[in-house]
Each structure stands twice: as C-alpha cells, then as structure tokens.
Amino acid sequence: MFTSVLMIEKALTSADVEFVTTLHGDEPVTFHVLLQPRGEQADRLLRAIDDLALGDLDEAVREGETPEGEAARSEGQRALEVSLQALRASGSEAEGRLIEAHPLDVLKDLVEETGADEVIVLTDPHYVEEFFHRDWASRARHRVGVPVLKLFSHSKA
C-alpha cells in the first residue's frame, strides 16, 4: 500500500481524482488529505495578482468575495467531504482534515505519523509565491523528508 499526503485548497474535480489515483498504476493508495480553504491562505492581494497572471480579471475583481473565517471553514469542510468521497469512490482509502493555520507544520507531523511515501500538492497556480519559492510545494521540500510532487488542478471546482 502506497501512502500519499495530498494538500489541496478546494474540492477535487473528477479529473483531479483520476490524475492522483492513477499516478502509481494499479498499486493501492491511501490518501491523507489536508485542505486549507483559499480564504484561510495568503492575503487577497497575492490571490488577485495570481488571478491577473492567469488572465482571469473577473476572478481578481471578486477576490473580496472569497469567504474567510467561519465561512471559509464551512465551505472547506464541504469541499473536504466531497473530495474524500470521490477518492473513496475511485477505490482508494482516504481520510482528511481541514487546516486553519501553519499548514507546513501539520504536513510535517502527518508525514511522520503516517510514514507517508510522498506529498502531493494539488492547487491552482500561485505565480507570485512560486516565483519566490514560497508556495507549499517549494517550502515542503525542505521540511518533510519525502518526495514532494507539485500538480496543478485541472479545472475550477
């Protein structure tokens, strides 16, 4: 059994589920999913710059509407449940939890707890953070002691 820690920021799409569940061929995979809702992450300015870099002006304008606090947690919990159900429906074992703060500390502890073989970071592009190597994947590579794979979400959830 292969063990992966999967870090996400929104519900997995069917394309995302297919992508991560087929990475290891027919080998069974257990996923430990960590979801930090977008409203609990980087400030609005960085998110708006990412939206502009992607050419998504409408999304950049709506950054002020991104749920934060309790609203982000409620939305995040629903996204986590949908993602776990989709992973299980694909034949994988999956469990998960929301992260409110310090995602890399939680990630490091979870990798050690579970003896994970890898970390998969699956998010939308975050160009500003990636350019400065401040994105989850870049920072995790220096902390977790297992391979870290950075993947981009296939479409918006």
PDB file of C-alpha atoms in Angstrom:
ATOM      1  CA  MET A   1       0.000   0.000   0.000  1.00  0.00           C
ATOM      2  CA  PHE A   2       1.345   3.396  -1.040  1.00  0.00           C
ATOM      3  CA  THR A   3       0.659   6.306   1.324  1.00  0.00           C
ATOM      4  CA  SER A   4       0.277   9.857  -0.006  1.00  0.00           C
ATOM      5  CA  VAL A   5      -0.421  13.083   1.812  1.00  0.00           C
ATOM      6  CA  LEU A   6      -2.490  15.260  -0.517  1.00  0.00           C
ATOM      7  CA  MET A   7      -2.580  19.014   0.151  1.00  0.00           C
ATOM      8  CA  ILE A   8      -5.438  20.872  -1.529  1.00  0.00           C
ATOM      9  CA  GLU A   9      -7.226  24.220  -1.275  1.00  0.00           C
ATOM     10  CA  LYS A  10     -10.599  23.349  -2.821  1.00  0.00           C
ATOM     11  CA  ALA A  11     -12.719  20.352  -3.748  1.00  0.00           C
ATOM     12  CA  LEU A  12     -11.101  17.888  -6.122  1.00  0.00           C
ATOM     13  CA  THR A  13     -12.619  17.687  -9.591  1.00  0.00           C
ATOM     14  CA  SER A  14     -13.194  14.317 -11.244  1.00  0.00           C
ATOM     15  CA  ALA A  15     -10.141  14.983 -13.440  1.00  0.00           C
ATOM     16  CA  ASP A  16      -8.038  15.695 -10.334  1.00  0.00           C
ATOM     17  CA  VAL A  17      -9.205  12.475  -8.682  1.00  0.00           C
ATOM     18  CA  GLU A  18      -8.393  10.445 -11.768  1.00  0.00           C
ATOM     19  CA  PHE A  19      -4.995  12.122 -12.032  1.00  0.00           C
ATOM     20  CA  VAL A  20      -3.870  11.476  -8.442  1.00  0.00           C
ATOM     21  CA  THR A  21      -5.345   7.980  -8.194  1.00  0.00           C
ATOM     22  CA  THR A  22      -3.583   6.767 -11.334  1.00  0.00           C
ATOM     23  CA  LEU A  23      -0.116   8.131 -10.519  1.00  0.00           C
ATOM     24  CA  HIS A  24       1.008   4.751  -9.191  1.00  0.00           C
ATOM     25  CA  GLY A  25      -0.668   2.474 -11.689  1.00  0.00           C
ATOM     26  CA  ASP A  26      -2.586  -0.377 -10.088  1.00  0.00           C
ATOM     27  CA  GLU A  27      -0.864  -0.080  -6.713  1.00  0.00           C
ATOM     28  CA  PRO A  28      -3.424   0.689  -3.976  1.00  0.00           C
ATOM     29  CA  VAL A  29      -3.060   4.148  -2.421  1.00  0.00           C
ATOM     30  CA  THR A  30      -4.117   5.570   0.911  1.00  0.00           C
ATOM     31  CA  PHE A  31      -4.639   9.333   0.855  1.00  0.00           C
ATOM     32  CA  HIS A  32      -4.359  11.600   3.871  1.00  0.00           C
ATOM     33  CA  VAL A  33      -5.927  14.830   2.637  1.00  0.00           C
ATOM     34  CA  LEU A  34      -5.146  18.220   4.136  1.00  0.00           C
ATOM     35  CA  LEU A  35      -7.348  21.060   2.920  1.00  0.00           C
ATOM     36  CA  GLN A  36      -6.737  24.693   3.728  1.00  0.00           C
ATOM     37  CA  PRO A  37      -9.527  26.811   2.241  1.00  0.00           C
ATOM     38  CA  ARG A  38      -8.384  29.603  -0.041  1.00  0.00           C
ATOM     39  CA  GLY A  39      -9.848  32.212   2.313  1.00  0.00           C
ATOM     40  CA  GLU A  40      -7.534  30.980   5.080  1.00  0.00           C
ATOM     41  CA  GLN A  41      -4.368  31.380   2.975  1.00  0.00           C
ATOM     42  CA  ALA A  42      -2.352  34.218   1.524  1.00  0.00           C
ATOM     43  CA  ASP A  43      -3.789  37.690   1.558  1.00  0.00           C
ATOM     44  CA  ARG A  44      -6.231  38.953  -1.031  1.00  0.00           C
ATOM     45  CA  LEU A  45      -3.612  40.967  -2.899  1.00  0.00           C
ATOM     46  CA  LEU A  46      -1.487  37.899  -3.706  1.00  0.00           C
ATOM     47  CA  ARG A  47      -4.577  35.960  -4.754  1.00  0.00           C
ATOM     48  CA  ALA A  48      -5.697  38.830  -7.007  1.00  0.00           C
ATOM     49  CA  ILE A  49      -2.231  39.031  -8.611  1.00  0.00           C
ATOM     50  CA  ASP A  50      -2.385  35.282  -9.307  1.00  0.00           C
ATOM     51  CA  ASP A  51      -5.805  35.724 -10.910  1.00  0.00           C
ATOM     52  CA  LEU A  52      -4.478  38.543 -13.085  1.00  0.00           C
ATOM     53  CA  ALA A  53      -1.446  36.462 -14.091  1.00  0.00           C
ATOM     54  CA  LEU A  54      -3.847  33.739 -15.211  1.00  0.00           C
ATOM     55  CA  GLY A  55      -5.781  36.307 -17.250  1.00  0.00           C
ATOM     56  CA  ASP A  56      -8.844  35.907 -15.043  1.00  0.00           C
ATOM     57  CA  LEU A  57      -9.804  39.548 -14.457  1.00  0.00           C
ATOM     58  CA  ASP A  58     -13.314  38.657 -13.278  1.00  0.00           C
ATOM     59  CA  GLU A  59     -11.911  36.407 -10.552  1.00  0.00           C
ATOM     60  CA  ALA A  60      -9.434  39.088  -9.461  1.00  0.00           C
ATOM     61  CA  VAL A  61     -12.284  41.553  -9.032  1.00  0.00           C
ATOM     62  CA  ARG A  62     -14.217  39.015  -6.930  1.00  0.00           C
ATOM     63  CA  GLU A  63     -11.344  38.296  -4.508  1.00  0.00           C
ATOM     64  CA  GLY A  64     -13.110  40.443  -1.918  1.00  0.00           C
ATOM     65  CA  GLU A  65     -15.990  37.946  -2.044  1.00  0.00           C
ATOM     66  CA  THR A  66     -13.786  34.959  -1.112  1.00  0.00           C
ATOM     67  CA  PRO A  67     -15.148  33.561   2.147  1.00  0.00           C
ATOM     68  CA  GLU A  68     -12.904  33.955   5.169  1.00  0.00           C
ATOM     69  CA  GLY A  69     -13.074  32.847   8.780  1.00  0.00           C
ATOM     70  CA  GLU A  70     -16.023  30.619   9.686  1.00  0.00           C
ATOM     71  CA  ALA A  71     -17.499  30.865   6.167  1.00  0.00           C
ATOM     72  CA  ALA A  72     -14.241  29.575   4.672  1.00  0.00           C
ATOM     73  CA  ARG A  73     -14.164  26.718   7.177  1.00  0.00           C
ATOM     74  CA  SER A  74     -17.759  25.692   6.380  1.00  0.00           C
ATOM     75  CA  GLU A  75     -17.077  25.782   2.653  1.00  0.00           C
ATOM     76  CA  GLY A  76     -13.786  23.990   3.232  1.00  0.00           C
ATOM     77  CA  GLN A  77     -15.458  21.208   5.213  1.00  0.00           C
ATOM     78  CA  ARG A  78     -17.902  20.592   2.348  1.00  0.00           C
ATOM     79  CA  ALA A  79     -15.020  20.587  -0.157  1.00  0.00           C
ATOM     80  CA  LEU A  80     -13.113  18.110   2.000  1.00  0.00           C
ATOM     81  CA  GLU A  81     -16.095  15.763   2.281  1.00  0.00           C
ATOM     82  CA  VAL A  82     -16.691  15.848  -1.489  1.00  0.00           C
ATOM     83  CA  SER A  83     -13.011  15.155  -2.148  1.00  0.00           C
ATOM     84  CA  LEU A  84     -12.827  12.252   0.302  1.00  0.00           C
ATOM     85  CA  GLN A  85     -15.973  10.675  -1.158  1.00  0.00           C
ATOM     86  CA  ALA A  86     -14.560  10.977  -4.679  1.00  0.00           C
ATOM     87  CA  LEU A  87     -11.250   9.389  -3.688  1.00  0.00           C
ATOM     88  CA  ARG A  88     -13.048   6.527  -1.930  1.00  0.00           C
ATOM     89  CA  ALA A  89     -15.367   6.021  -4.917  1.00  0.00           C
ATOM     90  CA  SER A  90     -12.262   5.568  -7.078  1.00  0.00           C
ATOM     91  CA  GLY A  91     -11.173   2.653  -4.880  1.00  0.00           C
ATOM     92  CA  SER A  92      -8.638   4.466  -2.704  1.00  0.00           C
ATOM     93  CA  GLU A  93      -8.636   4.751   1.043  1.00  0.00           C
ATOM     94  CA  ALA A  94      -8.955   8.365   2.146  1.00  0.00           C
ATOM     95  CA  GLU A  95      -9.199  10.393   5.317  1.00  0.00           C
ATOM     96  CA  GLY A  96      -8.671  14.078   5.828  1.00  0.00           C
ATOM     97  CA  ARG A  97      -8.945  17.240   7.829  1.00  0.00           C
ATOM     98  CA  LEU A  98      -9.086  20.992   7.470  1.00  0.00           C
ATOM     99  CA  ILE A  99      -6.039  23.088   8.243  1.00  0.00           C
ATOM    100  CA  GLU A 100      -6.611  26.556   9.622  1.00  0.00           C
ATOM    101  CA  ALA A 101      -3.051  27.677  10.271  1.00  0.00           C
ATOM    102  CA  HIS A 102       0.556  26.596   9.802  1.00  0.00           C
ATOM    103  CA  PRO A 103      -0.073  24.035   7.045  1.00  0.00           C
ATOM    104  CA  LEU A 104       3.564  23.003   6.761  1.00  0.00           C
ATOM    105  CA  ASP A 105       3.797  22.141  10.452  1.00  0.00           C
ATOM    106  CA  VAL A 106       0.674  19.986  10.132  1.00  0.00           C
ATOM    107  CA  LEU A 107       2.064  18.441   6.935  1.00  0.00           C
ATOM    108  CA  LYS A 108       5.392  17.554   8.527  1.00  0.00           C
ATOM    109  CA  ASP A 109       3.692  15.966  11.543  1.00  0.00           C
ATOM    110  CA  LEU A 110       1.274  13.992   9.353  1.00  0.00           C
ATOM    111  CA  VAL A 111       4.081  12.659   7.125  1.00  0.00           C
ATOM    112  CA  GLU A 112       5.889  11.418  10.238  1.00  0.00           C
ATOM    113  CA  GLU A 113       2.698   9.998  11.839  1.00  0.00           C
ATOM    114  CA  THR A 114       1.615   8.055   8.773  1.00  0.00           C
ATOM    115  CA  GLY A 115       5.012   7.107   7.349  1.00  0.00           C
ATOM    116  CA  ALA A 116       3.895   8.686   4.068  1.00  0.00           C
ATOM    117  CA  ASP A 117       5.806   7.806   0.918  1.00  0.00           C
ATOM    118  CA  GLU A 118       5.176  11.169  -0.753  1.00  0.00           C
ATOM    119  CA  VAL A 119       3.419  14.514  -0.584  1.00  0.00           C
ATOM    120  CA  ILE A 120       1.262  15.726  -3.458  1.00  0.00           C
ATOM    121  CA  VAL A 121       0.427  19.428  -3.535  1.00  0.00           C
ATOM    122  CA  LEU A 122      -2.535  19.988  -5.876  1.00  0.00           C
ATOM    123  CA  THR A 123      -3.559  23.633  -6.228  1.00  0.00           C
ATOM    124  CA  ASP A 124      -4.295  26.317  -8.752  1.00  0.00           C
ATOM    125  CA  PRO A 125      -1.131  28.135  -9.892  1.00  0.00           C
ATOM    126  CA  HIS A 126       0.143  30.728  -7.427  1.00  0.00           C
ATOM    127  CA  TYR A 127       2.657  32.546  -9.588  1.00  0.00           C
ATOM    128  CA  VAL A 128       3.884  35.129  -7.087  1.00  0.00           C
ATOM    129  CA  GLU A 129       4.507  32.562  -4.359  1.00  0.00           C
ATOM    130  CA  GLU A 130       6.014  30.064  -6.805  1.00  0.00           C
ATOM    131  CA  PHE A 131       8.367  32.668  -8.264  1.00  0.00           C
ATOM    132  CA  PHE A 132       9.748  33.366  -4.796  1.00  0.00           C
ATOM    133  CA  HIS A 133       9.606  29.656  -3.809  1.00  0.00           C
ATOM    134  CA  ARG A 134       7.124  30.417  -1.024  1.00  0.00           C
ATOM    135  CA  ASP A 135       4.403  28.052  -2.262  1.00  0.00           C
ATOM    136  CA  TRP A 136       3.516  24.930  -0.294  1.00  0.00           C
ATOM    137  CA  ALA A 137       5.474  22.540  -2.505  1.00  0.00           C
ATOM    138  CA  SER A 138       8.698  24.556  -2.513  1.00  0.00           C
ATOM    139  CA  ARG A 139       8.639  25.030   1.242  1.00  0.00           C
ATOM    140  CA  ALA A 140       7.618  21.431   1.972  1.00  0.00           C
ATOM    141  CA  ARG A 141      10.571  20.023   0.016  1.00  0.00           C
ATOM    142  CA  HIS A 142      12.872  21.376   2.710  1.00  0.00           C
ATOM    143  CA  ARG A 143      10.869  20.035   5.642  1.00  0.00           C
ATOM    144  CA  VAL A 144       9.192  16.684   5.118  1.00  0.00           C
ATOM    145  CA  GLY A 145      11.915  14.241   4.100  1.00  0.00           C
ATOM    146  CA  VAL A 146       9.873  12.544   1.344  1.00  0.00           C
ATOM    147  CA  PRO A 147       9.382  13.420  -2.332  1.00  0.00           C
ATOM    148  CA  VAL A 148       7.018  16.355  -2.937  1.00  0.00           C
ATOM    149  CA  LEU A 149       5.103  16.484  -6.207  1.00  0.00           C
ATOM    150  CA  LYS A 150       3.548  19.790  -7.321  1.00  0.00           C
ATOM    151  CA  LEU A 151       0.469  19.421  -9.541  1.00  0.00           C
ATOM    152  CA  PHE A 152      -1.970  21.985 -10.852  1.00  0.00           C
ATOM    153  CA  SER A 153      -5.724  21.497 -10.592  1.00  0.00           C
ATOM    154  CA  HIS A 154      -7.316  20.516 -13.884  1.00  0.00           C
ATOM    155  CA  SER A 155     -10.220  22.920 -13.648  1.00  0.00           C
ATOM    156  CA  LYS A 156     -12.040  25.096 -11.217  1.00  0.00           C
ATOM    157  CA  ALA A 157     -14.265  23.319  -8.725  1.00  0.00           C
TER     158      ALA A 157
END
